[in-house]
Coordinates of N, CA and C in Angstrom, one line a residue:
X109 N -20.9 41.8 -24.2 CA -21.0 41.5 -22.8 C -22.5 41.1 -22.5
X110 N -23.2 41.7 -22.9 CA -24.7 42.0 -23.3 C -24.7 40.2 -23.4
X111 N -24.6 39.6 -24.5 CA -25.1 38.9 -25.6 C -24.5 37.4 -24.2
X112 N -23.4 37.9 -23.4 CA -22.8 36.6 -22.5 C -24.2 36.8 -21.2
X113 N -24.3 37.8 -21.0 CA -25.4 37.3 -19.8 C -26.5 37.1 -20.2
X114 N -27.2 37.3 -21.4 CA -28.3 36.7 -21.8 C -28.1 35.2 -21.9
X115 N -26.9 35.1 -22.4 CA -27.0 33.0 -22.9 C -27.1 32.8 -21.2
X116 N -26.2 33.3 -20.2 CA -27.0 32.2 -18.9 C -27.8 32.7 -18.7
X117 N -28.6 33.6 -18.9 CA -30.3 33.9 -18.8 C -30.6 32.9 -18.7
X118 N -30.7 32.5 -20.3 CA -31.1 31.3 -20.8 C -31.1 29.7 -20.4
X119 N -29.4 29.7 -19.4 CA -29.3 28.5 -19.0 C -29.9 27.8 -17.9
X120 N -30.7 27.2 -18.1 CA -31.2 26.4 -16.2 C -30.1 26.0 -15.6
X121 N -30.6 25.8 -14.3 CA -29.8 24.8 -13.3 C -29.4 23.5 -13.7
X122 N -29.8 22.7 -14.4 CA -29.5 21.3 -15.0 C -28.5 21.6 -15.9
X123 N -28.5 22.0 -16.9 CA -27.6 22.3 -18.0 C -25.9 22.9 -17.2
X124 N -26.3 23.4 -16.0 CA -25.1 24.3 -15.7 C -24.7 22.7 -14.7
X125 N -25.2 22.4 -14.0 CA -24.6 20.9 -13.1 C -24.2 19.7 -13.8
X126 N -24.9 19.9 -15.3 CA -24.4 18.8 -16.0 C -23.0 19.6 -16.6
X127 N -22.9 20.8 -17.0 CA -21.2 21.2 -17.4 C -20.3 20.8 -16.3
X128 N -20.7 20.9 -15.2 CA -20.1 20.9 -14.1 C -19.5 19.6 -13.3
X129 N -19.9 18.6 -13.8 CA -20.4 16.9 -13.2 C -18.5 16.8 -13.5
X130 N -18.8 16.7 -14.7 CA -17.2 16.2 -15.5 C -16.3 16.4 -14.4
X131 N -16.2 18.0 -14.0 CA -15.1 19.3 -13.6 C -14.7 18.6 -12.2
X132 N -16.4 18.3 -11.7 CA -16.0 17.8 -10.2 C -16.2 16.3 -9.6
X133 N -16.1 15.4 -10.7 CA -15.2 14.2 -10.9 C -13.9 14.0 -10.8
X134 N -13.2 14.7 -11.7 CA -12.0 14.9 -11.9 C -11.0 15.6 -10.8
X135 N -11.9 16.7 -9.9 CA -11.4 17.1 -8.6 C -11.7 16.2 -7.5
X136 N -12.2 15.5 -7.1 CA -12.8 14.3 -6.9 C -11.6 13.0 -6.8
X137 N -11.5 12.7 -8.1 CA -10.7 11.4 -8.2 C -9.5 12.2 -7.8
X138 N -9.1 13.5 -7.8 CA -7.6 14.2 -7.4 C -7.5 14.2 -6.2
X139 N -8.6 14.5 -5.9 CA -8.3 15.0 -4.2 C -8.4 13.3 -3.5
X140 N -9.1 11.9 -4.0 CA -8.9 10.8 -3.2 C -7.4 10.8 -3.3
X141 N -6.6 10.4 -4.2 CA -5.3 10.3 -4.6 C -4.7 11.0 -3.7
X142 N -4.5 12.4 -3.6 CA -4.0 12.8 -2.5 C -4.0 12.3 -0.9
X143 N -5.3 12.6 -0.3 CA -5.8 11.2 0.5 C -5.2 10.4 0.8
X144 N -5.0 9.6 -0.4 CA -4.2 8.3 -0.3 C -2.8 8.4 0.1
X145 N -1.8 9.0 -0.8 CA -0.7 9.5 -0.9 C -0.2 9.7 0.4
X146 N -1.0 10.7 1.1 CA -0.7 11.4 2.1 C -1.4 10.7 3.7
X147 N -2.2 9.8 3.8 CA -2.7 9.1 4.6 C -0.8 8.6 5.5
X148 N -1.3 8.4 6.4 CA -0.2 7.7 7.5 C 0.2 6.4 6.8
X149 N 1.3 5.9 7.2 CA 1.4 4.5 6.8 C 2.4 3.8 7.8
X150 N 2.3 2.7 8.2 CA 3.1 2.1 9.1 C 4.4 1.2 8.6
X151 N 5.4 1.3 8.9 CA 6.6 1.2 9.1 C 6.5 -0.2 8.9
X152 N 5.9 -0.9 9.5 CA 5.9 -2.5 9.5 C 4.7 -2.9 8.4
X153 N 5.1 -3.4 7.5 CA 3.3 -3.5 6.6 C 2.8 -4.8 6.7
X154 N 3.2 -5.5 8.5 CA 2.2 -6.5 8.5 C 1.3 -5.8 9.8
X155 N 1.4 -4.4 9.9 CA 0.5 -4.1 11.5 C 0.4 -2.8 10.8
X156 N -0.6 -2.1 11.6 CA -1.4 -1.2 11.0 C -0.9 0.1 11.7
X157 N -1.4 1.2 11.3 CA -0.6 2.1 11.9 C -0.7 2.2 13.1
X158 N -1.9 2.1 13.7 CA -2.6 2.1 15.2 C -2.0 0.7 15.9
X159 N -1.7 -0.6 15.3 CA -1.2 -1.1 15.9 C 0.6 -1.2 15.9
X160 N 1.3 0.0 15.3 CA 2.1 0.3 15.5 C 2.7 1.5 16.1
X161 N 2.6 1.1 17.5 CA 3.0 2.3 18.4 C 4.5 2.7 18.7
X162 N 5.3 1.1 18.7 CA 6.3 1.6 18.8 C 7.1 1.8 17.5
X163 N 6.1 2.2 16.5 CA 7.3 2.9 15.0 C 8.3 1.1 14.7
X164 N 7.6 0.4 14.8 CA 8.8 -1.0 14.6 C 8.7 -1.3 13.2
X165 N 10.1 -1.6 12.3 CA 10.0 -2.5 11.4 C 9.6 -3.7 11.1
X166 N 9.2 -4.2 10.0 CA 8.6 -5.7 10.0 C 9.7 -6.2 10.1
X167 N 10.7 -6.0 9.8 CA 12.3 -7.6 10.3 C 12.1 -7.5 12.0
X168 N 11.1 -6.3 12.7 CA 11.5 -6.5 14.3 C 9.9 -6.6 14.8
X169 N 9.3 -7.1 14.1 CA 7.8 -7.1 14.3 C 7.3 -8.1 15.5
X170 N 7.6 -8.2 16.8 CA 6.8 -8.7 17.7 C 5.7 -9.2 17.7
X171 N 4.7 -8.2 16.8 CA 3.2 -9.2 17.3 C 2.5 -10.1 15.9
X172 N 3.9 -10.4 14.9 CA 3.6 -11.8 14.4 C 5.2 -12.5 14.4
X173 N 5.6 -12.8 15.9 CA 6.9 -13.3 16.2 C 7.6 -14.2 15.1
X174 N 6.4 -15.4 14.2 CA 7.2 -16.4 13.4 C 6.4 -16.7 12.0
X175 N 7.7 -17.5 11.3 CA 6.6 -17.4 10.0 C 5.3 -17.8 9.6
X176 N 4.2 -18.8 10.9 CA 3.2 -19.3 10.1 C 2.0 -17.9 10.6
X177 N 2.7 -17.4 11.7 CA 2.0 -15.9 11.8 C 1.9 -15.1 11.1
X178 N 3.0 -14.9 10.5 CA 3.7 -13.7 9.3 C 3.0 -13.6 8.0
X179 N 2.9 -15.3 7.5 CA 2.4 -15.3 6.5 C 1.0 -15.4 6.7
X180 N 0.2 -15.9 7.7 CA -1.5 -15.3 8.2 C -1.7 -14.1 7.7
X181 N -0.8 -13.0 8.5 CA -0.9 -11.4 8.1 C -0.7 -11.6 6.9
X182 N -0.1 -11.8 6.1 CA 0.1 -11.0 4.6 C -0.9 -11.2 4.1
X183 N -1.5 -13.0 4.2 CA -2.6 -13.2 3.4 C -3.8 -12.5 4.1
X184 N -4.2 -12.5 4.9 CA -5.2 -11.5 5.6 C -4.8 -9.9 5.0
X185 N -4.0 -9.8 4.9 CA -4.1 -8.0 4.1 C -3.7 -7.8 2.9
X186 N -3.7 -9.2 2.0 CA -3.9 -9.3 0.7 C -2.7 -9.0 0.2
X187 N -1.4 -9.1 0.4 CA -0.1 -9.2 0.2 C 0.7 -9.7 -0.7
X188 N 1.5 -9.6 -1.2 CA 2.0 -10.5 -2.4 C 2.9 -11.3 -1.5
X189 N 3.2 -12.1 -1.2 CA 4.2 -13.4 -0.1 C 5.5 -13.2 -0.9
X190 N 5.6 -12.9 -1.5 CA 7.0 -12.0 -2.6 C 7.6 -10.9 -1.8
X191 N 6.9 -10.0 -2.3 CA 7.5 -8.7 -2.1 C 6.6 -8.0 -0.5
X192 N 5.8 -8.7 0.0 CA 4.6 -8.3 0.8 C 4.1 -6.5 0.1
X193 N 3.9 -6.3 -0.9 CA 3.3 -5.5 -1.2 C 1.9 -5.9 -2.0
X194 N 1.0 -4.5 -1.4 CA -0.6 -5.3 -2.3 C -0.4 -6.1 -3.3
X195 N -1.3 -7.3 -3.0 CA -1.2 -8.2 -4.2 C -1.4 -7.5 -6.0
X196 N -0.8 -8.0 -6.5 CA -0.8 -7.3 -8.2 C -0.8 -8.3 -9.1
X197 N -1.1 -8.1 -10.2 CA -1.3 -9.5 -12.0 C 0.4 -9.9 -11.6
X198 N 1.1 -9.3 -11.8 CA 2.4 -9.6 -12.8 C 3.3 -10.1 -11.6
X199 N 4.0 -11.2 -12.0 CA 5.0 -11.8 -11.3 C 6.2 -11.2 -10.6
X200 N 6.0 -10.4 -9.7 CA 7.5 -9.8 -9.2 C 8.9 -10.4 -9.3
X201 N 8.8 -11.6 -9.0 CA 10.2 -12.4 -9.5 C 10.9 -12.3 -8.3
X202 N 10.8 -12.0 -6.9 CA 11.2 -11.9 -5.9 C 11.0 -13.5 -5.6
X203 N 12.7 -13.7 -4.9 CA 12.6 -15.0 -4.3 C 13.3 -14.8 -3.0
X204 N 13.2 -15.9 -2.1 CA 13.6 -15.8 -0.7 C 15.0 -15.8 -0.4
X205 N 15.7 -14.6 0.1 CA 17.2 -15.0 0.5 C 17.7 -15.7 1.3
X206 N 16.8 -17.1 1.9 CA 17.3 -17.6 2.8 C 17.5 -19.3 1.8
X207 N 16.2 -19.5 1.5 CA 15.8 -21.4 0.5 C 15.7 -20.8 -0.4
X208 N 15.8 -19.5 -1.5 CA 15.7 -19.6 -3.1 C 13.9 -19.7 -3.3
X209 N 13.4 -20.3 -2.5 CA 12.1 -20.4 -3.0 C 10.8 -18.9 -3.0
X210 N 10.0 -19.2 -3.7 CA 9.1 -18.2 -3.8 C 8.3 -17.7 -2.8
X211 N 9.0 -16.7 -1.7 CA 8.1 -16.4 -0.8 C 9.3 -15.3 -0.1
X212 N 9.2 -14.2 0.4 CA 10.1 -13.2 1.0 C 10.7 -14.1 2.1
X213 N 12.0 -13.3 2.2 CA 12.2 -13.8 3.5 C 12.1 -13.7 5.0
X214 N 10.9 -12.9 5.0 CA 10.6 -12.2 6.6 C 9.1 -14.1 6.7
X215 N 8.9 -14.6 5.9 CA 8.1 -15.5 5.7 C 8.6 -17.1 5.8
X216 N 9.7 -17.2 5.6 CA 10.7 -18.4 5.6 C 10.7 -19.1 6.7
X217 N 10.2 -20.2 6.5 CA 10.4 -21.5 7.8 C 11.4 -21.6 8.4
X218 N 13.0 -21.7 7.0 CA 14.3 -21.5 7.6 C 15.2 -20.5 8.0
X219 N 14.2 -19.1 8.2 CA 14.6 -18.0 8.5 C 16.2 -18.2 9.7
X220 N 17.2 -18.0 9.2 CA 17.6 -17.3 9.9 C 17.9 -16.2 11.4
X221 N 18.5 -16.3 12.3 CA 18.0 -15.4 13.7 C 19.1 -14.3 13.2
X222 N 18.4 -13.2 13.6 CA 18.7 -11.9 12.9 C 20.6 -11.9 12.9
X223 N 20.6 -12.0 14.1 CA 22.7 -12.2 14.4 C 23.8 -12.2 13.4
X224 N 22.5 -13.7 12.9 CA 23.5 -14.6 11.7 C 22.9 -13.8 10.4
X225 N 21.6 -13.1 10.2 CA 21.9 -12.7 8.5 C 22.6 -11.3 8.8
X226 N 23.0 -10.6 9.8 CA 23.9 -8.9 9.3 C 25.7 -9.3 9.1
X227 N 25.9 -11.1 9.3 CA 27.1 -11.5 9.4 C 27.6 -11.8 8.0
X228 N 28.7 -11.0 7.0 CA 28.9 -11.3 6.3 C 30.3 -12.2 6.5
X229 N 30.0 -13.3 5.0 CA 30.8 -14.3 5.0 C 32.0 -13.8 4.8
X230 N 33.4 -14.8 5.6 CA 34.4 -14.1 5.2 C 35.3 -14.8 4.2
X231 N 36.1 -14.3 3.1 CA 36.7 -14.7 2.3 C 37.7 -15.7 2.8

């Protein structure tokens, strides 16, 4: 017991903040993550939480009514026009269920009015 409090006798303040640096990096990069995780997030991910008062979905998003709006927002909040999630490397492969073409369909010129896409076709 003797022989353990002499070695930090021995240790300075530097030596003990440099063991220490690693320890509280790593609680550090854990506790941002959480942060993140747990931060608020808005229901619509082309409006922000604060500008989402009334709790609205992006298919019912009012304050970018049409598509050349829609797609402003995404590209302003760095979006993938795919999937509208943060832009990423890898191709999601998401295409539009309205034209087939490469772009979601809350973004689509020939979007559909809500009525007509909950109507399924009948046999």
């Amino acid at each position: 017991m003797q022989a353990a409090i002499d070695e930090l006798d021995r240790c300075d303040v530097a030596t003990i903040l440099h063991n220490l640096m690693p320890m509280t990096k790593a609680m550090d990069a854990k506790l941002d993550q959480l942060l993140e995780r747990t931060a608020p997030k808005s229901s619509c991910v082309l409006c922000t939480v604060e500008n989402n008062k009334d709790y609205h979905f992006t298919a019912r998003c009012s304050k970018v009514p049409d598509s050349v709006s829609r797609t402003a927002q995404a590209s302003k909040l760095h979006l993938c026009v795919k999937c509208l999630k943060p832009e990423h490397d890898l191709d999601c492969g998401m295409k539009c269920g309205n034209c087939g073409l490469d772009h979601n369909s809350y973004l689509c010129f020939r979007r559909r009015p809500h009525a007509q896409q909950l109507k399924r076709p009948r046999n």
